mmCIF file with all atom_site columns, C-alpha atoms and ligand atoms in Angstrom:
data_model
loop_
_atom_site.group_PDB
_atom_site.id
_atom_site.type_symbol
_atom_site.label_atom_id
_atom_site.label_alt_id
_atom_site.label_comp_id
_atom_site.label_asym_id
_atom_site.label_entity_id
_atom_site.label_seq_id
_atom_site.pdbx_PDB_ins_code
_atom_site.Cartn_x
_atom_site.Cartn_y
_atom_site.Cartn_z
_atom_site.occupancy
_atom_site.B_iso_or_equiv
_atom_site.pdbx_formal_charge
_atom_site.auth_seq_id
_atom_site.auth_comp_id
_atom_site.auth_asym_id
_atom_site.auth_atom_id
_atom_site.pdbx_PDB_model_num
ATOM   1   C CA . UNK A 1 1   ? 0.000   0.000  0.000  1.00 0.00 ? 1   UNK A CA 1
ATOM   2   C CA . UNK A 1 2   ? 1.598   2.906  -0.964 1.00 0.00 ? 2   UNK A CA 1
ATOM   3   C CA . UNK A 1 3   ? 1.256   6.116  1.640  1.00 0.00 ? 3   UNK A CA 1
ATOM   4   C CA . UNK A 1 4   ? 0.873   9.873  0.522  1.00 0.00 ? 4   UNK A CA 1
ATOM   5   C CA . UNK A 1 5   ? 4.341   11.593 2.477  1.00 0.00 ? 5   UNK A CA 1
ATOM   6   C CA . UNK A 1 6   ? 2.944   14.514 3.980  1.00 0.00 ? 6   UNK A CA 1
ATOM   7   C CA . UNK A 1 7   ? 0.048   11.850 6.079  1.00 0.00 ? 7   UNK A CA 1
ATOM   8   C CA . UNK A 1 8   ? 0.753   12.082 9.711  1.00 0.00 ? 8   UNK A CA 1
ATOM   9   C CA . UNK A 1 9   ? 0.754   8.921  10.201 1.00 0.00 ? 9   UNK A CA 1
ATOM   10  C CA . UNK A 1 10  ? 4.425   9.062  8.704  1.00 0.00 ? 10  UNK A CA 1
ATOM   11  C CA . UNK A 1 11  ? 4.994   11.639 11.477 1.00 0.00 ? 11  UNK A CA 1
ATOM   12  C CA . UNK A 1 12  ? 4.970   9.231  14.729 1.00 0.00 ? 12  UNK A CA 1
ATOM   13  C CA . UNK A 1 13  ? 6.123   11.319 16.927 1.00 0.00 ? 13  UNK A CA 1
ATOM   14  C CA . UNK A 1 14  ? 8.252   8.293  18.097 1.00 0.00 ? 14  UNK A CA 1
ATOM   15  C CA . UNK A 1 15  ? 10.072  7.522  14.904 1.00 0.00 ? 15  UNK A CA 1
ATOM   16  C CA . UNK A 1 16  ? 10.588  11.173 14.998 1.00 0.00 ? 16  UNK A CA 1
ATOM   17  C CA . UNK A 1 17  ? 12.421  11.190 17.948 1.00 0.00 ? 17  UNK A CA 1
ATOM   18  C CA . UNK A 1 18  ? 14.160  7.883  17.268 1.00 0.00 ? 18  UNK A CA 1
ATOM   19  C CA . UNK A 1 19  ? 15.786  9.474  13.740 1.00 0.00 ? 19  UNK A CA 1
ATOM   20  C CA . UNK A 1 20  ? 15.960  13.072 14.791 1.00 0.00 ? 20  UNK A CA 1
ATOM   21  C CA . UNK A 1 21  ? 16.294  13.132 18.738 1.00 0.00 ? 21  UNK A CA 1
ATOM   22  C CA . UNK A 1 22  ? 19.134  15.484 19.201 1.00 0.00 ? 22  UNK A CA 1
ATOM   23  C CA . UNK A 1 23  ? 17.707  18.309 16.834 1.00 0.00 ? 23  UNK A CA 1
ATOM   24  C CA . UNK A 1 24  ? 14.271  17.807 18.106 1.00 0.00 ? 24  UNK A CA 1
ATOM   25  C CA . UNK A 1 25  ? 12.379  18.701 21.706 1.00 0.00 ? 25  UNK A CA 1
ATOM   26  C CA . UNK A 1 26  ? 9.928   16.355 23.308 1.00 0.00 ? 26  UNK A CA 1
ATOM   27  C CA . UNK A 1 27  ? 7.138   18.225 25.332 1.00 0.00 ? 27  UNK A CA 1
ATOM   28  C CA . UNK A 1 28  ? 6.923   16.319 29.069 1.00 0.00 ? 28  UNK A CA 1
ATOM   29  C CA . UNK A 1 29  ? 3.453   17.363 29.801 1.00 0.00 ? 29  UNK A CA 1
ATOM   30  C CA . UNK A 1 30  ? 0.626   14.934 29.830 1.00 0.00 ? 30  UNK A CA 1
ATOM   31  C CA . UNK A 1 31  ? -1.961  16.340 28.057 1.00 0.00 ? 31  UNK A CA 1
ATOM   32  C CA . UNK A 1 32  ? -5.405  14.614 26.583 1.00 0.00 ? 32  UNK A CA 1
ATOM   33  C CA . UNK A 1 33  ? -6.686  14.598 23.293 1.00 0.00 ? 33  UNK A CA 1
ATOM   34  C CA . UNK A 1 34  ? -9.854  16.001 22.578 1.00 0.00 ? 34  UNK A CA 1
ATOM   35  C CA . UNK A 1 35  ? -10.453 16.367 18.898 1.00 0.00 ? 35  UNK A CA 1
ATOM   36  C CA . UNK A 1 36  ? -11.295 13.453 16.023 1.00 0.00 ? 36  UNK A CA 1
ATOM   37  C CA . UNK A 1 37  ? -7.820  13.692 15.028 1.00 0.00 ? 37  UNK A CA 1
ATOM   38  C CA . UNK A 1 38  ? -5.129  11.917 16.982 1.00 0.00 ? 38  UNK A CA 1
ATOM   39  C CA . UNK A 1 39  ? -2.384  12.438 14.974 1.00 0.00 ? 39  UNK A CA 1
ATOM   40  C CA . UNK A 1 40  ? -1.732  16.279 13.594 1.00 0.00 ? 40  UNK A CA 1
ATOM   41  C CA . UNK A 1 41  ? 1.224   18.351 12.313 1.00 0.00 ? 41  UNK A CA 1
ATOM   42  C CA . UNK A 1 42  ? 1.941   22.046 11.549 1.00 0.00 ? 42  UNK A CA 1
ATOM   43  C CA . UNK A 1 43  ? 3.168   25.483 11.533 1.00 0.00 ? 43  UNK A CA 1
ATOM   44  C CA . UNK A 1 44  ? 2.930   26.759 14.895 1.00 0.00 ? 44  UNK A CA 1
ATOM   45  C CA . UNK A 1 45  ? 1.453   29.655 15.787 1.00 0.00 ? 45  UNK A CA 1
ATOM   46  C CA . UNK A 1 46  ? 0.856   30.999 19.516 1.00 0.00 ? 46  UNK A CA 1
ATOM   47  C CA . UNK A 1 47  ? -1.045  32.456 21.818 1.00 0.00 ? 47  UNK A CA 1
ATOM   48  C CA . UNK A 1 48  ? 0.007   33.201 25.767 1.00 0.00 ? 48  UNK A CA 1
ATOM   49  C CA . UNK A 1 49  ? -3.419  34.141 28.041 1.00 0.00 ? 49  UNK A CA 1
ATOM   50  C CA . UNK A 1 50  ? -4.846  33.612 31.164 1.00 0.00 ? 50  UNK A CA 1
ATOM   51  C CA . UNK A 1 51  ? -8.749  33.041 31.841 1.00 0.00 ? 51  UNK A CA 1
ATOM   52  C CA . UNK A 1 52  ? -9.228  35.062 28.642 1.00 0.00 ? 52  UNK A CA 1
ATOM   53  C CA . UNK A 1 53  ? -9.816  33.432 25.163 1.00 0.00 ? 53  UNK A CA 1
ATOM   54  C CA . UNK A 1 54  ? -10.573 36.401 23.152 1.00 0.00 ? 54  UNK A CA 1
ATOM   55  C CA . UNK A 1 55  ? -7.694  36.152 20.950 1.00 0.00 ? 55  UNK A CA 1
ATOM   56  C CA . UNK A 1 56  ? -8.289  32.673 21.053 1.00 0.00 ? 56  UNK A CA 1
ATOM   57  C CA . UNK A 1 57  ? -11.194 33.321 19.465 1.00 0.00 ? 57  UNK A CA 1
ATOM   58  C CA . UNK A 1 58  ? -10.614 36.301 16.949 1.00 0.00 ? 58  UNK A CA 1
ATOM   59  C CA . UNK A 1 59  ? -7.571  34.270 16.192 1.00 0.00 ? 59  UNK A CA 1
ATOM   60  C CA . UNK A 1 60  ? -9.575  30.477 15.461 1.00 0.00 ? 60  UNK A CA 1
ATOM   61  C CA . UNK A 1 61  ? -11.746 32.812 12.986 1.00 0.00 ? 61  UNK A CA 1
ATOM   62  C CA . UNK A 1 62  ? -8.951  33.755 10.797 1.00 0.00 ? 62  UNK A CA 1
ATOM   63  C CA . UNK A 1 63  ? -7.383  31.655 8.084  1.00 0.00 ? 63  UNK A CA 1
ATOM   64  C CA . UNK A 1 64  ? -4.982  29.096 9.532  1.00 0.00 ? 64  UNK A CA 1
ATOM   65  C CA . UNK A 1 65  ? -3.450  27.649 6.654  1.00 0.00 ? 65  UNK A CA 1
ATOM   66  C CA . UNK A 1 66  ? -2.723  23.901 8.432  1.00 0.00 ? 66  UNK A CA 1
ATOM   67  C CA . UNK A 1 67  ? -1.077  25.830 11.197 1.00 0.00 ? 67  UNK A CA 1
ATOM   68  C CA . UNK A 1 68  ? -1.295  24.375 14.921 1.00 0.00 ? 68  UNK A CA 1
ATOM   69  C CA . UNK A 1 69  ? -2.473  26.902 17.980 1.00 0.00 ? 69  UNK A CA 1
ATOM   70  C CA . UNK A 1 70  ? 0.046   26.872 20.809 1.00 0.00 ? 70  UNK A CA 1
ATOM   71  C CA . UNK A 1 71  ? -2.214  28.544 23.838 1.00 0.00 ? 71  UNK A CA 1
ATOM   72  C CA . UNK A 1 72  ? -0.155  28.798 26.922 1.00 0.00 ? 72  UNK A CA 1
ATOM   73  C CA . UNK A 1 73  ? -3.061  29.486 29.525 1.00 0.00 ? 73  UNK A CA 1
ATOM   74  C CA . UNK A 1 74  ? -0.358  29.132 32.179 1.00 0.00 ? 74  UNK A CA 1
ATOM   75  C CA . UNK A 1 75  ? -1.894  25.734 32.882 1.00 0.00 ? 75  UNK A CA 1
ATOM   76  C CA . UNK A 1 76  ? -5.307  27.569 34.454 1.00 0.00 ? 76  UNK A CA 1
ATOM   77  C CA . UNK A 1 77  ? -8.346  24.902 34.648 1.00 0.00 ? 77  UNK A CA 1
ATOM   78  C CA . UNK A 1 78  ? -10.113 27.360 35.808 1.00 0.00 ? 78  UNK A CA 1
ATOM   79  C CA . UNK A 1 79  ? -11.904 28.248 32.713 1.00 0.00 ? 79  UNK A CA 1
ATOM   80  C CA . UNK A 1 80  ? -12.490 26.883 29.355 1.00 0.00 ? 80  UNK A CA 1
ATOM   81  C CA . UNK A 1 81  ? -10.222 28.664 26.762 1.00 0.00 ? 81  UNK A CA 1
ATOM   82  C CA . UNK A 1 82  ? -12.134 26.490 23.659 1.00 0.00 ? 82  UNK A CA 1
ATOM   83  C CA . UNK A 1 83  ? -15.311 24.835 23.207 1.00 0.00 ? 83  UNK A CA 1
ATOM   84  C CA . UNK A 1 84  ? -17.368 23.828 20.538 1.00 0.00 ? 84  UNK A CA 1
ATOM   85  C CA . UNK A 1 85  ? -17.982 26.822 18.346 1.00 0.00 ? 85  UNK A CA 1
ATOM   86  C CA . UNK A 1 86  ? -14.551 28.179 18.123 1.00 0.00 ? 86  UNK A CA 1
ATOM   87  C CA . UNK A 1 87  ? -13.348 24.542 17.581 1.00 0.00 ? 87  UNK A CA 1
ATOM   88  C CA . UNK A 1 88  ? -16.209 24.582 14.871 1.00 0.00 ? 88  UNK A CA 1
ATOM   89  C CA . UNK A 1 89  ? -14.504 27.519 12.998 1.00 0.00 ? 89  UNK A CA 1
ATOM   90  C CA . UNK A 1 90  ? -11.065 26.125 13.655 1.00 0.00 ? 90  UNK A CA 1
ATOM   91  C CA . UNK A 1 91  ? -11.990 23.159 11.211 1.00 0.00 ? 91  UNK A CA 1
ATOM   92  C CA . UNK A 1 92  ? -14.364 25.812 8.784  1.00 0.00 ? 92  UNK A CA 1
ATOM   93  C CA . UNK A 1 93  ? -10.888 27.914 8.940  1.00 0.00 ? 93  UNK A CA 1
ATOM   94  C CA . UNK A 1 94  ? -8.207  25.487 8.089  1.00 0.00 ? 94  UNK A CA 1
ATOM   95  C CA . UNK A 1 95  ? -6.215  25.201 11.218 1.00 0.00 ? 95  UNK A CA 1
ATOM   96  C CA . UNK A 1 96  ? -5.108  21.645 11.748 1.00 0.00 ? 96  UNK A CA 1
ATOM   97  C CA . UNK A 1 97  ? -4.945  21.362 15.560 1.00 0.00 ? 97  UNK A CA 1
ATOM   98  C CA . UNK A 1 98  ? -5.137  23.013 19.176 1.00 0.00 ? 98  UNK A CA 1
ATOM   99  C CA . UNK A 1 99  ? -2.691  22.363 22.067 1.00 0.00 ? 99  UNK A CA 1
ATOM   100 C CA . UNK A 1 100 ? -3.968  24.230 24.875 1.00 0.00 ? 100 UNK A CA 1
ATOM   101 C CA . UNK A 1 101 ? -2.187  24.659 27.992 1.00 0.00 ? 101 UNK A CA 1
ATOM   102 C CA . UNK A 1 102 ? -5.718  24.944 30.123 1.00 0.00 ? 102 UNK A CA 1
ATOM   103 C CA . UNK A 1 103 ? -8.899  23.645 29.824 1.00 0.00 ? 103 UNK A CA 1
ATOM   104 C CA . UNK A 1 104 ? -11.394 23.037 27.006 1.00 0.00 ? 104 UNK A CA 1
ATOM   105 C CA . UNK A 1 105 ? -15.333 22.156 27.158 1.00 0.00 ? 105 UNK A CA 1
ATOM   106 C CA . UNK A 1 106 ? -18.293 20.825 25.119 1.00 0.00 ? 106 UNK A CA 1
ATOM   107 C CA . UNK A 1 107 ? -15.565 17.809 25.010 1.00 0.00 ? 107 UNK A CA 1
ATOM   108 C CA . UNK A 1 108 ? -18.104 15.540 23.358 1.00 0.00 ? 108 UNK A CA 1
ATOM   109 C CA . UNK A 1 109 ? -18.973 17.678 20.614 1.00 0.00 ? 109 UNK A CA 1
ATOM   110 C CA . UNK A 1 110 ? -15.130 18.048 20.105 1.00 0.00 ? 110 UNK A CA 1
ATOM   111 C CA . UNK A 1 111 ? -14.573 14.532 19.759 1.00 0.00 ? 111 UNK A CA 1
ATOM   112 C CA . UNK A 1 112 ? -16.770 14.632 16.786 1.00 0.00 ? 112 UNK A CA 1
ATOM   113 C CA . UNK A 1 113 ? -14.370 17.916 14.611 1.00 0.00 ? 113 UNK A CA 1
ATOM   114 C CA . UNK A 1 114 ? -11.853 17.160 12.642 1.00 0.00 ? 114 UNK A CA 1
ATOM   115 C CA . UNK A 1 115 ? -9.527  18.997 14.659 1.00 0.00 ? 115 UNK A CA 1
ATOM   116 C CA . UNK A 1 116 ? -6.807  18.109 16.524 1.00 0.00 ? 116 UNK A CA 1
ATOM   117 C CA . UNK A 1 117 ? -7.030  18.912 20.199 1.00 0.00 ? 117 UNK A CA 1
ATOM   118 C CA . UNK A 1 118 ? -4.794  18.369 23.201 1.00 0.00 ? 118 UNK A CA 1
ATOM   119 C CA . UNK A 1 119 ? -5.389  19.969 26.652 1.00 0.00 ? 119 UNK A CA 1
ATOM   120 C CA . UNK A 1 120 ? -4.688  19.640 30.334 1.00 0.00 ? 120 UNK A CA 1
ATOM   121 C CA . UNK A 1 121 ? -8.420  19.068 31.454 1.00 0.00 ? 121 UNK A CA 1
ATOM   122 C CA . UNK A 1 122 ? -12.263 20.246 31.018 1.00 0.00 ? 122 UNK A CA 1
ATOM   123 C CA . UNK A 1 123 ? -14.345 22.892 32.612 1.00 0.00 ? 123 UNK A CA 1
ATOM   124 C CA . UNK A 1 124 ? -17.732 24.187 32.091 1.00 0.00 ? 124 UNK A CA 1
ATOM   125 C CA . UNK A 1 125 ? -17.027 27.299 32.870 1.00 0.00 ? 125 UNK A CA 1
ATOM   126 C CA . UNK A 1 126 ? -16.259 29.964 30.085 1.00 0.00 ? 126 UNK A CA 1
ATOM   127 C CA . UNK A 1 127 ? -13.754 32.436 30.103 1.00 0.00 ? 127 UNK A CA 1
ATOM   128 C CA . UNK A 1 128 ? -13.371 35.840 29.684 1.00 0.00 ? 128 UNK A CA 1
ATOM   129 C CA . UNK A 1 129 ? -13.502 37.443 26.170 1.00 0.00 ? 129 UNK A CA 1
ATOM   130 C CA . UNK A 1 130 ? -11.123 40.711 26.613 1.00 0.00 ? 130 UNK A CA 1
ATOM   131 C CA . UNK A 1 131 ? -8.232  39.856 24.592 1.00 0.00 ? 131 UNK A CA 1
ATOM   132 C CA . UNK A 1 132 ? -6.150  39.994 27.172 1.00 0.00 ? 132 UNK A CA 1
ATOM   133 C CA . UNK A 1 133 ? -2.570  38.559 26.016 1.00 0.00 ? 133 UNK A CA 1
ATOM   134 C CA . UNK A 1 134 ? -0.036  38.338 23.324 1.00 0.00 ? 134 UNK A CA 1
ATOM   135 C CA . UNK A 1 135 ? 0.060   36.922 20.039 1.00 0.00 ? 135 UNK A CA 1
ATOM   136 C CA . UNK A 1 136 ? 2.913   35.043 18.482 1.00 0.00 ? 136 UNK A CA 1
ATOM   137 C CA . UNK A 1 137 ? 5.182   35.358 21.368 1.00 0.00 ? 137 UNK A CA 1
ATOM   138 C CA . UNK A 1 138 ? 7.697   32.516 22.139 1.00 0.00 ? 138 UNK A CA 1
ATOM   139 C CA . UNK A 1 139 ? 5.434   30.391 24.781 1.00 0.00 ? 139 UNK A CA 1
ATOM   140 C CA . UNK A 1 140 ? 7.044   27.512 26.747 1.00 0.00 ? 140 UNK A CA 1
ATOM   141 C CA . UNK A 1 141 ? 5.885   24.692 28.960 1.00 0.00 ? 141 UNK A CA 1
ATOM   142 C CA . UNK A 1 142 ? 6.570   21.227 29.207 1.00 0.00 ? 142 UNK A CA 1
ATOM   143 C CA . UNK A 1 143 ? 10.074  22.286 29.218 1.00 0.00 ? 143 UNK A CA 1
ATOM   144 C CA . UNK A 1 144 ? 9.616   23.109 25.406 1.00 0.00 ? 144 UNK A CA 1
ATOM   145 C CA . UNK A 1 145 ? 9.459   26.915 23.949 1.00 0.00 ? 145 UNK A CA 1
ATOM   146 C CA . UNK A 1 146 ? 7.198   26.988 21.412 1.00 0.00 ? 146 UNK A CA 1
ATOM   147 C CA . UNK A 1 147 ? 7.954   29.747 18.479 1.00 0.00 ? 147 UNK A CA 1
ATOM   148 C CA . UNK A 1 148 ? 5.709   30.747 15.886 1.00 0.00 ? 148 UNK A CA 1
ATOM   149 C CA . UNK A 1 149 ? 7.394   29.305 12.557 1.00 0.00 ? 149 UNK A CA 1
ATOM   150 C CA . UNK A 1 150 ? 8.804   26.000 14.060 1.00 0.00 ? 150 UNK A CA 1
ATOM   151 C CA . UNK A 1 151 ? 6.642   22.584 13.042 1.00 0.00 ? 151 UNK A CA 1
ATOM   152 C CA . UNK A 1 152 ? 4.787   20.805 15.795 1.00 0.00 ? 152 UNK A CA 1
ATOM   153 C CA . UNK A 1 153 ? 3.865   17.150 15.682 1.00 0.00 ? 153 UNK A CA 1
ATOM   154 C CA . UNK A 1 154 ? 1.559   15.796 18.037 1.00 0.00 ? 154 UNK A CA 1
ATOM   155 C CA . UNK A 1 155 ? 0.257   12.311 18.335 1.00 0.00 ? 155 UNK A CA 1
ATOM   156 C CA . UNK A 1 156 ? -1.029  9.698  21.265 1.00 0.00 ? 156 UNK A CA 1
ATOM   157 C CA . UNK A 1 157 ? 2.400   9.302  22.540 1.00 0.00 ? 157 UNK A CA 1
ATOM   158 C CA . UNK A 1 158 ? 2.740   13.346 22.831 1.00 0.00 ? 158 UNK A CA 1
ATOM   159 C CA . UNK A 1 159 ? 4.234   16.425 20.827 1.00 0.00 ? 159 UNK A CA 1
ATOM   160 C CA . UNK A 1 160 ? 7.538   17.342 19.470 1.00 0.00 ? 160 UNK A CA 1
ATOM   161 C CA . UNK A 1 161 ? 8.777   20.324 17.574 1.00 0.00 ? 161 UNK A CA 1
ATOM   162 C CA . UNK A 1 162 ? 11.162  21.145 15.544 1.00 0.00 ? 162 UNK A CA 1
ATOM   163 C CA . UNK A 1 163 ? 12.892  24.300 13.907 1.00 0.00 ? 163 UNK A CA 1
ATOM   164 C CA . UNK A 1 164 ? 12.021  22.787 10.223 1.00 0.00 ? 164 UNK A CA 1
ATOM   165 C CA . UNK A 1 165 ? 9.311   20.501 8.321  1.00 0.00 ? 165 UNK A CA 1
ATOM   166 C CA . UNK A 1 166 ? 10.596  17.268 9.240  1.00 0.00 ? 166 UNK A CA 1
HETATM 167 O O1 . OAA B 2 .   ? -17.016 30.712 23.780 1.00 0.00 ? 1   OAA B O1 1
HETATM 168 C C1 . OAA B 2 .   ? -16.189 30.190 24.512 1.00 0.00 ? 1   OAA B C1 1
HETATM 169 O O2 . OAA B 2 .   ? -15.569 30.782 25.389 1.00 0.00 ? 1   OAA B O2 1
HETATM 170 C C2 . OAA B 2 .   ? -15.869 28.758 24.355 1.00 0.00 ? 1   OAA B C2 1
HETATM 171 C C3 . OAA B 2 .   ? -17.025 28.048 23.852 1.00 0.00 ? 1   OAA B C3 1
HETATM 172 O O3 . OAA B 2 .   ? -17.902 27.686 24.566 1.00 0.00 ? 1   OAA B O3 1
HETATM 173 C C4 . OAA B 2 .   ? -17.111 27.772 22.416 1.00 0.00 ? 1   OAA B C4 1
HETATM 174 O O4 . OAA B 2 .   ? -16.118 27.870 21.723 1.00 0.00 ? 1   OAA B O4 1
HETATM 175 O O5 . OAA B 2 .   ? -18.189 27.365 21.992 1.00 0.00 ? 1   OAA B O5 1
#
């Protein structure tokens, strides 16, 4: 069977580590998946908030091209920084996944979008929509630092990134 080269399932994010490893970083937190797709690759781009998805938001509703958005919510469960509508125009959009460094909700529905979708947890509760917070900043957790421009991979194992398209 012969496989098209840019399918993530070429991407394991353990075969990338195994043939790249020293050029590569591994992220060490344990996130969950949320959206239909497990396995997801892109162009990052970032956001850094806190209880506050309205760039989130304005962000999700502009063209994304196949990129992946970093949020670093500073690891706040407090609030919900996606749900189901802004997930909804994340797929209508073109963005290939979310890795959210907070909480999500509506975690059925986004089971069902083809999306990709990591987080740290769920909660109900929505958050803010000020726009508090910076766009296409270098974020880091996990002991990664995420910069807008480098390609994340992200499967069930967990997420790696590197400077180029691997
Ligand atoms: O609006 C929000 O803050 C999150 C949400 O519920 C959605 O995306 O549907």
């Amino acid at each position: 069977m012969t496989e098209t080269t840019d399918s993530p399932s070429n991407h394991a994010t353990a075969d990338l580590i195994d043939a790249h490893g020293s050029e590569i970083d591994s992220c060490h937190t344990q996130f969950r998946q949320f959206g239909r797709h497990r396995s997801f690759c892109g162009p990052v781009r970032t956001v850094r908030c806190h209880e506050d998805n309205g760039l989130v938001k304005e962000i999700l509703n502009s063209a994304g091209h196949g990129a992946v958005l970093v949020v670093d919510g500073g690891g706040s469960v407090r609030s919900a920084l996606l749900g189901d509508l802004i997930a909804a125009a994340a797929v209508d959009n073109g963005w290939s996944g979310v890795v959210i460094h907070g909480a999500v909700r509506d975690s059925a529905t986004l089971e069902t979008l083809d999306l990709g979708v990591k987080a740290l947890g769920t909660n109900p509760r929505k958050s803010d929509k000020d726009g508090a917070g910076r766009v296409d900043v270098p974020v880091t957790f996990g002991g990664v630092t995420f910069n807008p421009g480098q390609w994340l991979y992200s499967d069930e194992d967990g997420i790696v990134v590197s400077a180029t398209q691997l």
